[in-house]
Coordinates of C-alpha atoms and ligand atoms in Angstrom, one line a residue:
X136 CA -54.7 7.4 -3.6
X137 CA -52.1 10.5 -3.2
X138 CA -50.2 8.9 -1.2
X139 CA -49.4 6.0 -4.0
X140 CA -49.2 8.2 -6.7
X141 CA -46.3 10.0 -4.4
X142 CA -44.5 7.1 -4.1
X143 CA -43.9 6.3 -7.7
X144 CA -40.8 7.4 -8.9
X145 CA -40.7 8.4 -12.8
X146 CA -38.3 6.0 -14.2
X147 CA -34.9 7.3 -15.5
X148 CA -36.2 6.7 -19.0
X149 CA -38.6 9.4 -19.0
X150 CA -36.5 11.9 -18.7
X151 CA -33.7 10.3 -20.9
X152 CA -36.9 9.9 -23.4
X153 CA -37.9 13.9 -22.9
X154 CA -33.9 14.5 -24.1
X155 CA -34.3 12.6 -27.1
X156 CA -34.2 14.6 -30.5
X157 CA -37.5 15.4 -32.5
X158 CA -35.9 13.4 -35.3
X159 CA -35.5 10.3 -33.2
X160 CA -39.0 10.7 -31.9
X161 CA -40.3 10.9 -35.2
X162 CA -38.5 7.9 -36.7
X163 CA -39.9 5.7 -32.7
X164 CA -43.4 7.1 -34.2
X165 CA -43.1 5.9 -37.3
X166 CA -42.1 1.8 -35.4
X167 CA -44.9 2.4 -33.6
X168 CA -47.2 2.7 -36.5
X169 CA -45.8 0.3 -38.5
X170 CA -45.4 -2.3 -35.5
X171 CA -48.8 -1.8 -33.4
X172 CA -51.4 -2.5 -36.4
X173 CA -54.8 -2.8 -35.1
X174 CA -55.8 -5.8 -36.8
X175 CA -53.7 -8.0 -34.5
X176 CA -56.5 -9.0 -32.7
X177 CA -56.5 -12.6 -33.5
X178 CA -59.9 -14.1 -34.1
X179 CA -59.0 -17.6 -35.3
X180 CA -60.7 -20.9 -34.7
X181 CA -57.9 -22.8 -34.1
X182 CA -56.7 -22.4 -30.8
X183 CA -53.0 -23.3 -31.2
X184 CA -52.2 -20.5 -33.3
X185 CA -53.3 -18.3 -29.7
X186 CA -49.6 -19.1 -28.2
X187 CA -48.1 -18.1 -31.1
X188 CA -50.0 -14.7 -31.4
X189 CA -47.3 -12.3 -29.8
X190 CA -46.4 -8.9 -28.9
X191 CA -43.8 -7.7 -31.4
X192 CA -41.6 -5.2 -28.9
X193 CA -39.8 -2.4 -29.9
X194 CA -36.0 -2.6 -29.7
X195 CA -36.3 0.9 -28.7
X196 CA -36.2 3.0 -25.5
X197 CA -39.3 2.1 -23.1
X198 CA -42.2 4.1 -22.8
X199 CA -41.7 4.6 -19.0
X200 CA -46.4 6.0 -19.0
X201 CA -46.2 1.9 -19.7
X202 CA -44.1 0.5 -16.7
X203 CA -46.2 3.5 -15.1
X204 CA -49.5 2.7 -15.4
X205 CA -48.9 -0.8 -14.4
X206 CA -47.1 0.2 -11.7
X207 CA -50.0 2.1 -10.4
X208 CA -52.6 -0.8 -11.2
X209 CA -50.7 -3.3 -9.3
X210 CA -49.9 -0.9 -6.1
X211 CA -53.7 -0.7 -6.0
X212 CA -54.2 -4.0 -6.0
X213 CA -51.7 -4.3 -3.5
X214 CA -53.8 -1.2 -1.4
X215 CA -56.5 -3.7 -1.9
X216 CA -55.3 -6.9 -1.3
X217 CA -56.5 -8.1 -4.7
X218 CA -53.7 -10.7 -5.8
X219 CA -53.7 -10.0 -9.5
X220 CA -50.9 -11.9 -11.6
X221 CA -49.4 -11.3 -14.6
X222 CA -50.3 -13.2 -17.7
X223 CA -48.3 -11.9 -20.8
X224 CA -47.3 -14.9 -22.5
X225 CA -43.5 -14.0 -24.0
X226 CA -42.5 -12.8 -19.7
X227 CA -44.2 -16.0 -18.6
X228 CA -42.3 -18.7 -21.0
X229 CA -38.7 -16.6 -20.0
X230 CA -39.1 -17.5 -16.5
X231 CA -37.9 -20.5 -15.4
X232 CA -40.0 -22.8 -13.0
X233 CA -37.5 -23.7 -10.3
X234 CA -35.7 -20.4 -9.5
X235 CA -37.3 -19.7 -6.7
X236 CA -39.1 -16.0 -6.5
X237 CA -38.8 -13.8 -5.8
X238 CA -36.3 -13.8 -9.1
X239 CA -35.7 -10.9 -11.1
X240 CA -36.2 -10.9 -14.7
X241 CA -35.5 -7.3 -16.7
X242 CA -34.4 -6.4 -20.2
X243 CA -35.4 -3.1 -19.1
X244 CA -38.4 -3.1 -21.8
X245 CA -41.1 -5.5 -21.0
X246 CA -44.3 -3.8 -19.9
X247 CA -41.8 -0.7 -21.6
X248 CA -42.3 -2.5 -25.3
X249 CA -46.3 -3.0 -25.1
X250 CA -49.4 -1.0 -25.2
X251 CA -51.3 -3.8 -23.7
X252 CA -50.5 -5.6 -21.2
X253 CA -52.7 -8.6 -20.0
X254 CA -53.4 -9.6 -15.7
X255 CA -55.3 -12.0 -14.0
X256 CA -57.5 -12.3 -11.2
X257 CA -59.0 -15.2 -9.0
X258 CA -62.5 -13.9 -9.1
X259 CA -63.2 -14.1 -5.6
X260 CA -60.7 -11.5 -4.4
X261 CA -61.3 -9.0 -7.1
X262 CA -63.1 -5.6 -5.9
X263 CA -64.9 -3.8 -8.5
X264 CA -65.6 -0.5 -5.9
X265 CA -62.4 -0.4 -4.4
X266 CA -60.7 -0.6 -8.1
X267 CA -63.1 2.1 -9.6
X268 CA -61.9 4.3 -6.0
X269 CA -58.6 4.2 -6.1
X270 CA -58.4 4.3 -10.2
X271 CA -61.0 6.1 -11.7
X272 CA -58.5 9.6 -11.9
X273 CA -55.9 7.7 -14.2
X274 CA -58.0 5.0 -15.8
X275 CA -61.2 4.6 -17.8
X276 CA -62.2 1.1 -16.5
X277 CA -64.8 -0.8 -18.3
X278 CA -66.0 -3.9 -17.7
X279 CA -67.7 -7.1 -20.1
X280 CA -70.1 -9.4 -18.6
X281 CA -71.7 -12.3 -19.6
X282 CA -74.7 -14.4 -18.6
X283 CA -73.6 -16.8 -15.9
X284 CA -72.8 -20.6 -17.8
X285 CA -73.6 -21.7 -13.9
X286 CA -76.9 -19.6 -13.7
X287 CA -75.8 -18.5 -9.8
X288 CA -76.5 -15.2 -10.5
X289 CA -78.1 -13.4 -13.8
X290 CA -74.7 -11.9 -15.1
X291 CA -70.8 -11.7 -13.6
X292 CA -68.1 -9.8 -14.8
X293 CA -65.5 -11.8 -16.9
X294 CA -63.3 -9.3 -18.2
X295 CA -62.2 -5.4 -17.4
X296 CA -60.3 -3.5 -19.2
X297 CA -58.4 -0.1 -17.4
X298 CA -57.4 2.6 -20.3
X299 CA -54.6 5.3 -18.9
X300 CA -56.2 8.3 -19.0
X301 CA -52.6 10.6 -19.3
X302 CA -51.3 9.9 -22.4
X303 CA -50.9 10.1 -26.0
X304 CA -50.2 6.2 -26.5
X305 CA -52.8 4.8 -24.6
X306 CA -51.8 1.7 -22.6
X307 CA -54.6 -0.8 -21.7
X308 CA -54.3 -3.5 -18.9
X309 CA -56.9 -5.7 -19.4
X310 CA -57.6 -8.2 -16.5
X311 CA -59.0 -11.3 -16.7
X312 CA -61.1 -12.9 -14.3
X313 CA -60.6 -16.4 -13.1
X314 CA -63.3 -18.6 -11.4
X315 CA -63.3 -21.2 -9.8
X316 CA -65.4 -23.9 -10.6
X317 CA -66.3 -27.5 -9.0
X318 CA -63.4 -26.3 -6.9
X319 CA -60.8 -27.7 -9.2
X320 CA -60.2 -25.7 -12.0
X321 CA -59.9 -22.6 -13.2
X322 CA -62.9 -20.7 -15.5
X323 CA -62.3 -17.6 -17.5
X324 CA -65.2 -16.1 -20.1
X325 CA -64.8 -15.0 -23.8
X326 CA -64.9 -11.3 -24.7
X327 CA -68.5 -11.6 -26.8
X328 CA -68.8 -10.0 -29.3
X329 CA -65.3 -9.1 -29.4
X330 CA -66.1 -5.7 -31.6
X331 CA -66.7 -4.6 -28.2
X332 CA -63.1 -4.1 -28.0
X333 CA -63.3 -1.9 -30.8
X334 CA -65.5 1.0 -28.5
X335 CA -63.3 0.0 -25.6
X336 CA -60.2 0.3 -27.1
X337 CA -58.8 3.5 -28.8
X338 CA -58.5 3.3 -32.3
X339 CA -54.5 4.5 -32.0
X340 CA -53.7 1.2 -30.3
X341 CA -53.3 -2.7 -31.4
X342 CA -53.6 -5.0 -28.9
X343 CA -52.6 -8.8 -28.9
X344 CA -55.6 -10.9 -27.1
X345 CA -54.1 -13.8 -25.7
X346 CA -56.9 -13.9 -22.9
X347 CA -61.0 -13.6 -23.9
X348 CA -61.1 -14.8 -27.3
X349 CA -62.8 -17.9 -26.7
X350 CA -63.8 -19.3 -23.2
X351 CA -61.1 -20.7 -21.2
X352 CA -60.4 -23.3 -18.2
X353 CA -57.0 -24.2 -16.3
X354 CA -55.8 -26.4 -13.5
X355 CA -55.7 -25.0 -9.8
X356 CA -52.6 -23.2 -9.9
X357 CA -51.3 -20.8 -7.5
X358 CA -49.3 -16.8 -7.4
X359 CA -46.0 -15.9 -6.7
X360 CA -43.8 -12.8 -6.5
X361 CA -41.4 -12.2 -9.6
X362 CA -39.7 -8.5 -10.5
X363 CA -40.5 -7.5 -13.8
X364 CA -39.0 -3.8 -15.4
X365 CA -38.3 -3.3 -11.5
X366 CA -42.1 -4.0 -10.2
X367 CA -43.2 -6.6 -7.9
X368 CA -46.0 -8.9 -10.1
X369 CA -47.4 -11.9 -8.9
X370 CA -47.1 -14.5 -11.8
X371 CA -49.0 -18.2 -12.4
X372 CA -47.0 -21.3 -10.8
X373 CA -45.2 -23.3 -11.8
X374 CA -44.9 -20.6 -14.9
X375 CA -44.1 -22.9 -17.9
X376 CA -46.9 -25.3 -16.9
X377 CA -49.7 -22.5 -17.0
X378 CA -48.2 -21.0 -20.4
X379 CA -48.5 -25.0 -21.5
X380 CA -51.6 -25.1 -21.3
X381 CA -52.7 -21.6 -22.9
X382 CA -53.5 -23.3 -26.4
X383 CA -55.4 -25.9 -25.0
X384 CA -57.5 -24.1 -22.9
X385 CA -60.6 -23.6 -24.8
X386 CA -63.9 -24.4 -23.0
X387 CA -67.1 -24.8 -24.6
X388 CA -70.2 -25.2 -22.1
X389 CA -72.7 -27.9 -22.6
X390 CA -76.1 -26.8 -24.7
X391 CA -78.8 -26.8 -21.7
X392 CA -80.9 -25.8 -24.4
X393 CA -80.4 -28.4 -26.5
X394 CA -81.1 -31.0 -23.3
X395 CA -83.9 -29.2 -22.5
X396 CA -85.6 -29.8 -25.9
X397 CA -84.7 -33.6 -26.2
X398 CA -86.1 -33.7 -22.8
X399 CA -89.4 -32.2 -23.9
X400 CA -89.4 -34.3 -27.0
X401 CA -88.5 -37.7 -25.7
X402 CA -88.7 -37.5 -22.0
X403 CA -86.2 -38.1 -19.0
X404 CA -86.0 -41.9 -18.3
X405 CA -86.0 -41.7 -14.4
X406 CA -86.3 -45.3 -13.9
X407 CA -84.1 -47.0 -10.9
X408 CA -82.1 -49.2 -13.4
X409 CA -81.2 -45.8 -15.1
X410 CA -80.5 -44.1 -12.2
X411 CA -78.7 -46.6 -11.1
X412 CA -76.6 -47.3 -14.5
X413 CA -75.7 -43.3 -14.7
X414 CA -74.5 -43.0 -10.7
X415 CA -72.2 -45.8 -11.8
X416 CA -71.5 -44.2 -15.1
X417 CA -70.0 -41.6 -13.3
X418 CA -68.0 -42.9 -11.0
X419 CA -66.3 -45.0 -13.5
X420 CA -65.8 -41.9 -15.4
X421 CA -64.2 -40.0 -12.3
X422 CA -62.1 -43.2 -11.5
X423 CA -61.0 -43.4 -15.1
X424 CA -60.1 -39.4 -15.4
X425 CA -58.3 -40.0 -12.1
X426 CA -56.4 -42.4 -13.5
X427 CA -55.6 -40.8 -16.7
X428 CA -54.9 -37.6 -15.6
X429 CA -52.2 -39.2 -13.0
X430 CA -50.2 -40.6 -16.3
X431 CA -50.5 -37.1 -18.0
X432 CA -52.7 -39.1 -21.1
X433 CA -55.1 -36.5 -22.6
X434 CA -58.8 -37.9 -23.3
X435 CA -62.1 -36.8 -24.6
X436 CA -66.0 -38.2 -24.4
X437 CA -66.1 -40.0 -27.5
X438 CA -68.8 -42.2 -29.1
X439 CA -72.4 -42.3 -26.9
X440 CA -70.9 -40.7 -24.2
X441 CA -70.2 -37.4 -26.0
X442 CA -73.6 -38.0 -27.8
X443 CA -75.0 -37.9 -24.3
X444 CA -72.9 -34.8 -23.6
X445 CA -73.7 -33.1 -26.6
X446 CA -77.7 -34.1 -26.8
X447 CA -78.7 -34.0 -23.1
X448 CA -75.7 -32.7 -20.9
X449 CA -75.8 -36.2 -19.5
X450 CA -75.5 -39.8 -19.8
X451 CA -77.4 -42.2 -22.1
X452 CA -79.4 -44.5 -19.6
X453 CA -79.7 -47.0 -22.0
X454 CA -76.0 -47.4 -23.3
X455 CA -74.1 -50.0 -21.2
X456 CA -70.6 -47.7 -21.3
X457 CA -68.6 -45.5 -21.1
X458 CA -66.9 -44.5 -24.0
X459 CA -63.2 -42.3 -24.1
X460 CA -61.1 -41.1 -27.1
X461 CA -57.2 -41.1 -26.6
X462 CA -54.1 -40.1 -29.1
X463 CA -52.4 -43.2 -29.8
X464 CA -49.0 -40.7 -29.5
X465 CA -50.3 -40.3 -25.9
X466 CA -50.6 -44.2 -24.9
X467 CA -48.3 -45.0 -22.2
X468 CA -47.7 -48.7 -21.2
X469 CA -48.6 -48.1 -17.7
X470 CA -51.7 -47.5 -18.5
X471 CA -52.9 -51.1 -18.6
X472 CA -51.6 -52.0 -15.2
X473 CA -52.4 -48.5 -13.7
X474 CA -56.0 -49.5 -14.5
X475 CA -55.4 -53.4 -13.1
X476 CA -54.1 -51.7 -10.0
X477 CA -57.0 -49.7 -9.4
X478 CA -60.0 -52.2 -9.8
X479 CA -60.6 -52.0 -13.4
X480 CA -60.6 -55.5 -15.3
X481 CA -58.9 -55.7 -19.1
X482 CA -62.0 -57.5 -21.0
X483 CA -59.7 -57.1 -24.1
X484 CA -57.2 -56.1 -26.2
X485 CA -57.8 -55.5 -29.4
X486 CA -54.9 -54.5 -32.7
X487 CA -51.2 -53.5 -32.3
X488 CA -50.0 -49.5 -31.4
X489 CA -49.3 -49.5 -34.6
X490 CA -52.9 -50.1 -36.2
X491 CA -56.6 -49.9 -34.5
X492 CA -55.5 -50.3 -30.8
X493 CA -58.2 -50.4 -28.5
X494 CA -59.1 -51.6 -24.9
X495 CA -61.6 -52.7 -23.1
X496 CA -62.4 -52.8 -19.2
X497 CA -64.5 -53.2 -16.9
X498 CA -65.7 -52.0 -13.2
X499 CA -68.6 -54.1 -11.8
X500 CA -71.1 -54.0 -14.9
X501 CA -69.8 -51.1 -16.0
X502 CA -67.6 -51.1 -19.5
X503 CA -65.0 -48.6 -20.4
X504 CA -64.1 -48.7 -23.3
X505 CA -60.8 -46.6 -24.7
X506 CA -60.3 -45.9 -28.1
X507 CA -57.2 -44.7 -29.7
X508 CA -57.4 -42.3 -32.2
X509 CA -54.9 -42.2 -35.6
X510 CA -54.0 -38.6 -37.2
X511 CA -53.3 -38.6 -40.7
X512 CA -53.7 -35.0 -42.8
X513 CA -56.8 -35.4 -43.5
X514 CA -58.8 -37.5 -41.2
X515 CA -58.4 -38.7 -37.6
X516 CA -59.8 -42.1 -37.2
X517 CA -60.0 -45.1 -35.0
X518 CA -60.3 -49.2 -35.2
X519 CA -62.5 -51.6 -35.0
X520 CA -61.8 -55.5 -34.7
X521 CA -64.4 -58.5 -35.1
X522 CA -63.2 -60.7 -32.4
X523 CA -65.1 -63.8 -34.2
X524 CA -63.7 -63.2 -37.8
X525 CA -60.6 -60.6 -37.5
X526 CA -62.8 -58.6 -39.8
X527 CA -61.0 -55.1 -39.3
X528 CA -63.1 -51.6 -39.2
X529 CA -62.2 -48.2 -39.6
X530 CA -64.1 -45.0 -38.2
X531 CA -63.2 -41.9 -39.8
X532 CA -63.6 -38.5 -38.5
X533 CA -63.0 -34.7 -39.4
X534 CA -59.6 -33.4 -37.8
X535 CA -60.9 -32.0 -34.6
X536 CA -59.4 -30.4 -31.7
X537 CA -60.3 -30.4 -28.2
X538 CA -62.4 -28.1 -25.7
X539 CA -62.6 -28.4 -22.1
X540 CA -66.0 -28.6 -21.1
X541 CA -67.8 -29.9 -17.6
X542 CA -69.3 -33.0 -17.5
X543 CA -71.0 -34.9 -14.5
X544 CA -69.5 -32.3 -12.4
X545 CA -65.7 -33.2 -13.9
X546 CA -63.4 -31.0 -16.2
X547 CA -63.3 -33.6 -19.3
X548 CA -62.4 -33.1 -22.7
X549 CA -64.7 -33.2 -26.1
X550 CA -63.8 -32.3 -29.2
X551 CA -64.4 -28.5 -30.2
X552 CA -66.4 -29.0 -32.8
X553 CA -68.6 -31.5 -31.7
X554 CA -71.3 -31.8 -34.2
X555 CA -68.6 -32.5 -36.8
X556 CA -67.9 -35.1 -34.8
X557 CA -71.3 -36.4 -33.6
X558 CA -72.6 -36.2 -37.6
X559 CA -69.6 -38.4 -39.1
X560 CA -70.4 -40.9 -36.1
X561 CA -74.1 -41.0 -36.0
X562 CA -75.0 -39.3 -39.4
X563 CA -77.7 -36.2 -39.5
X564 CA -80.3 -38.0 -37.3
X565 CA -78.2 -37.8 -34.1
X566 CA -81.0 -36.0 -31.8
X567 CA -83.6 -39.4 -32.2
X568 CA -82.9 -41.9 -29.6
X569 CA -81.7 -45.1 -31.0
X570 CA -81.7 -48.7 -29.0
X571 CA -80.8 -50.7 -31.9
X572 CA -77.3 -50.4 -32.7
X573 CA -74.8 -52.4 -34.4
X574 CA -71.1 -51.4 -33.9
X575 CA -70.0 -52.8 -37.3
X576 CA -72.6 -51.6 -39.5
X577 CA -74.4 -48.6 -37.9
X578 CA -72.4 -45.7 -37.6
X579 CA -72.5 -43.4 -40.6
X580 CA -68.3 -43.5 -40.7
X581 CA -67.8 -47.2 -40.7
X582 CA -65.8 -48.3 -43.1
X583 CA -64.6 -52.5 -43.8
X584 CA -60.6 -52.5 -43.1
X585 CA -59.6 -56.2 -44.2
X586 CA -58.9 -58.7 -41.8
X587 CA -56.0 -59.2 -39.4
X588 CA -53.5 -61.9 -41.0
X589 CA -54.3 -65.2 -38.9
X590 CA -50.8 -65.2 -37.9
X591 CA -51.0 -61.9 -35.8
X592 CA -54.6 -63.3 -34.1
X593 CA -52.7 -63.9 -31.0
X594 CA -51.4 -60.7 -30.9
X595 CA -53.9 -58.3 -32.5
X596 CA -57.6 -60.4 -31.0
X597 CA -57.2 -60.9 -27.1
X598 CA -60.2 -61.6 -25.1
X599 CA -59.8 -62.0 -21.4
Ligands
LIG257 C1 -34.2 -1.1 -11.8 O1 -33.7 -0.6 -10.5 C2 -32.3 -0.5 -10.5 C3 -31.8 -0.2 -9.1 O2 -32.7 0.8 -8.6 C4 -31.8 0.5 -11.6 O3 -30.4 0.5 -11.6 C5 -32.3 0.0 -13.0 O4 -32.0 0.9 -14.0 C6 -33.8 -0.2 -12.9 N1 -34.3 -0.8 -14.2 C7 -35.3 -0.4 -14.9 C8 -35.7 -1.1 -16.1 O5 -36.0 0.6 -14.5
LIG258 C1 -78.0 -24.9 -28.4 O1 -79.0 -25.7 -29.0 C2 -80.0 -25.0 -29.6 C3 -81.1 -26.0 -29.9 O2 -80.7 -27.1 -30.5 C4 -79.4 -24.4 -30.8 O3 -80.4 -23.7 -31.5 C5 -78.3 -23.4 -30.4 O4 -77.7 -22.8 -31.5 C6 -77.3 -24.1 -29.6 N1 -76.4 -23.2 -29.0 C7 -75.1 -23.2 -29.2 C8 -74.3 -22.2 -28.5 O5 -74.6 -24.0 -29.9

């Protein structure tokens, strides 16, 4: 420990800070105060608004205890071999993804212009003793846990936050701990409640929580070296793809709970022709996010499929398939032959781009069935077409956004607020089982839409 603390050299700015004039110090104070209000901790349900959440820096001198105390954190994790990376939003989006690091990045007043400053971890590598060791003279380091969502152990850590004991403006490095899960993706928990930060944090300080307000999940991604205010930090890469996907990270878990009562109430249909229908389920499910992901077109569980997510963390056995939600803004023409390509038959086509698109396929006796959703500003909804009569149909949802959330053992999207979005499709009596369903007339959001002109029928009604 004496050794690293030997080794840091106090910045320049220190003493160039200790010159200042009283008066100037005074008027900084006053910034301070008026810049670093408490009540920037964002608590907001739309997740969007997280990226814009920012750090409002100080065009004045650094405060060199800053640079300091993360100079110290990350030399211990360095002592430690504990690759922790750097995860403040504004130094992220500045760098760009192909210099190759290490590259140096300085204005002289990054972790300088902060009181909070926001790190990583891959979860495996992190070591609580050895931190608490090395740390425990020039931080108070406190930890949040949660219940495990995986139930491998009773609790795990998802969040520690290391206060600088040495000075008057306290800085906070709060880390955040990623794990892995299904070996593909990235889990990070939520900081609940988050008036815990009040106890944590000192009442002096505002902090910007870009990390732990709501759960989180990311793709793989690995750590490289970048210099930052003249200090080695390992950063997320590619950098611009991890900050992408900051206000669409949100993951919800599925409700065991909830599957564990309509399992008790209605039983588990363990027949061979449902286990049977839900192995294949699921491996047209993986095949289709495979596919999907590959042309970059976002998609969610939509119709019985998030039903079945949402009701039973599972699938339906008695629906015949599976069901995704896609932006029409997102539909790619090579979607349709990406599909061809890969074993999946088009069964039809059904509307234009322009109006109630939606496709149907199939894989063995399996359907998957993609519907393209429509935003307006105050609805989202989706098409229906009567291949018989050209009768047109319109589903009409809540605007939603969308959650990550596991599924079958894959990362797959639902949206956030998914009994919005389960009530306006199958009305308040969504928890009883149903066989007897008619796509036209059943679903509580169903409204007639006209007919297609007889002229577009070629265009708007194919069957294949
Ligand atoms: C970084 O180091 C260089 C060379 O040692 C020095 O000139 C510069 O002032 C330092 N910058 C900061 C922000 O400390
Ligand atoms: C999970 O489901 C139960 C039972 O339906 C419900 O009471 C509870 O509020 C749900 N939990 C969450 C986090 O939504």
């Amino acid at each position: 420990m004496n050794i690293y603390r030997e080794q840091i050299v106090k910045p320049r700015l220190l003493k160039l800070l200790a010159g200042l004039s009283v008066g100037f110090l005074l008027f900084q104070f006053f910034l301070i105060r008026v810049f670093w209000k408490r009540d920037e901790v964002q608590n907001t349900v739309d997740t969007s608004k997280q990226a814009h959440v920012h750090v409002k820096p100080l065009q004045e001198p650094a405060q060199p205890a800053v640079a300091n105390a993360v100079k110290i954190f990350v030399s211990a994790c360095a002592e430690l071999n504990i690759p922790v990376f750097l995860l403040e939003v504004d130094i992220l989006s500045s760098l760009t993804p192909d210099k190759s690091p290490p590259t140096t990045f300085s204005n002289g007043c990054l972790f300088g212009c902060r009181q909070h400053v926001t790190f990583g971890c891959y979860y495996k590598y992190w070591d609580t003793q050895g931190i608490v060791q090395l740390l425990k003279s020039d931080f108070a380091i406190h930890s949040i846990r949660q219940a495990d969502p995986r139930l491998h152990h009773d609790t795990i850590p998802t969040h520690f936050f290391l206060l600088d004991r040495g000075h008057k403006q306290p800085t906070a490095i709060q880390v955040v701990m990623f794990h892995s899960r299904l070996g593909s993706y990235f889990w990070h928990g939520a900081i609940t409640p988050l008036s815990r930060l009040n106890r944590i944090l000192p009442s002096t300080s505002s902090v910007t929580i870009y990390f732990g307000l709501y759960a989180g999940a990311y793709k793989k991604f690995e750590v490289d070296d970048v210099q930052v205010d003249n200090v080695t930090v390992k950063v997320p890469q590619p950098p611009d793809s991890f900050v992408q996907q900051i206000p669409h990270s949100r993951f919800i878990e599925c409700n065991e709970t909830q599957a564990t009562k309509f399992a008790a109430q209605y039983g588990i249909d363990n027949s061979d022709i449902s286990q049977k229908f839900q192995r294949k389920a699921r491996q047209v499910m993986a095949k289709g996010k495979q596919l999907l992901d590959s042309l970059e077109i976002r998609f969610w569980l939509s119709s019985g499929t998030c039903l079945g997510w949402f009701r039973q963390c599972g699938i339906i056995p008695h629906s015949k398939d599976v069901d995704l939600g896609i932006w029409i803004s997102d539909y790619n023409p090579q979607l349709i032959p990406t599909f061809q390509e890969n074993g999946f038959k088009l069964k039809h086509m059904f509307g234009k781009i322009s109006d109630s698109f939606e496709l149907s396929f199939s894989a063995g006796d399996i359907k998957l069935d993609l519907f393209f959703f429509y935003d307006t500003p105050n609805y989202m909804w989706n098409g229906g077409t009567q291949a018989k009569t050209g009768n047109k149909y319109k589903y009409i949802f809540p605007r939603f956004t969308l959650c990550w959330t596991e599924f079958l053992d894959l990362r797959v999207r639902v949206p956030c607020d998914t009994l919005a979005y389960i009530e306006a499709n199958y009305g308040p009596n969504w928890f009883r089982p149903v066989t007897e369903w008619d796509w036209k007339k059943s679903p509580s959001n169903v409204k007639e839409n006209g007919v297609w002109p007889e002229k577009e029928w070629d265009q708007v009604i194919q069957v294949f």
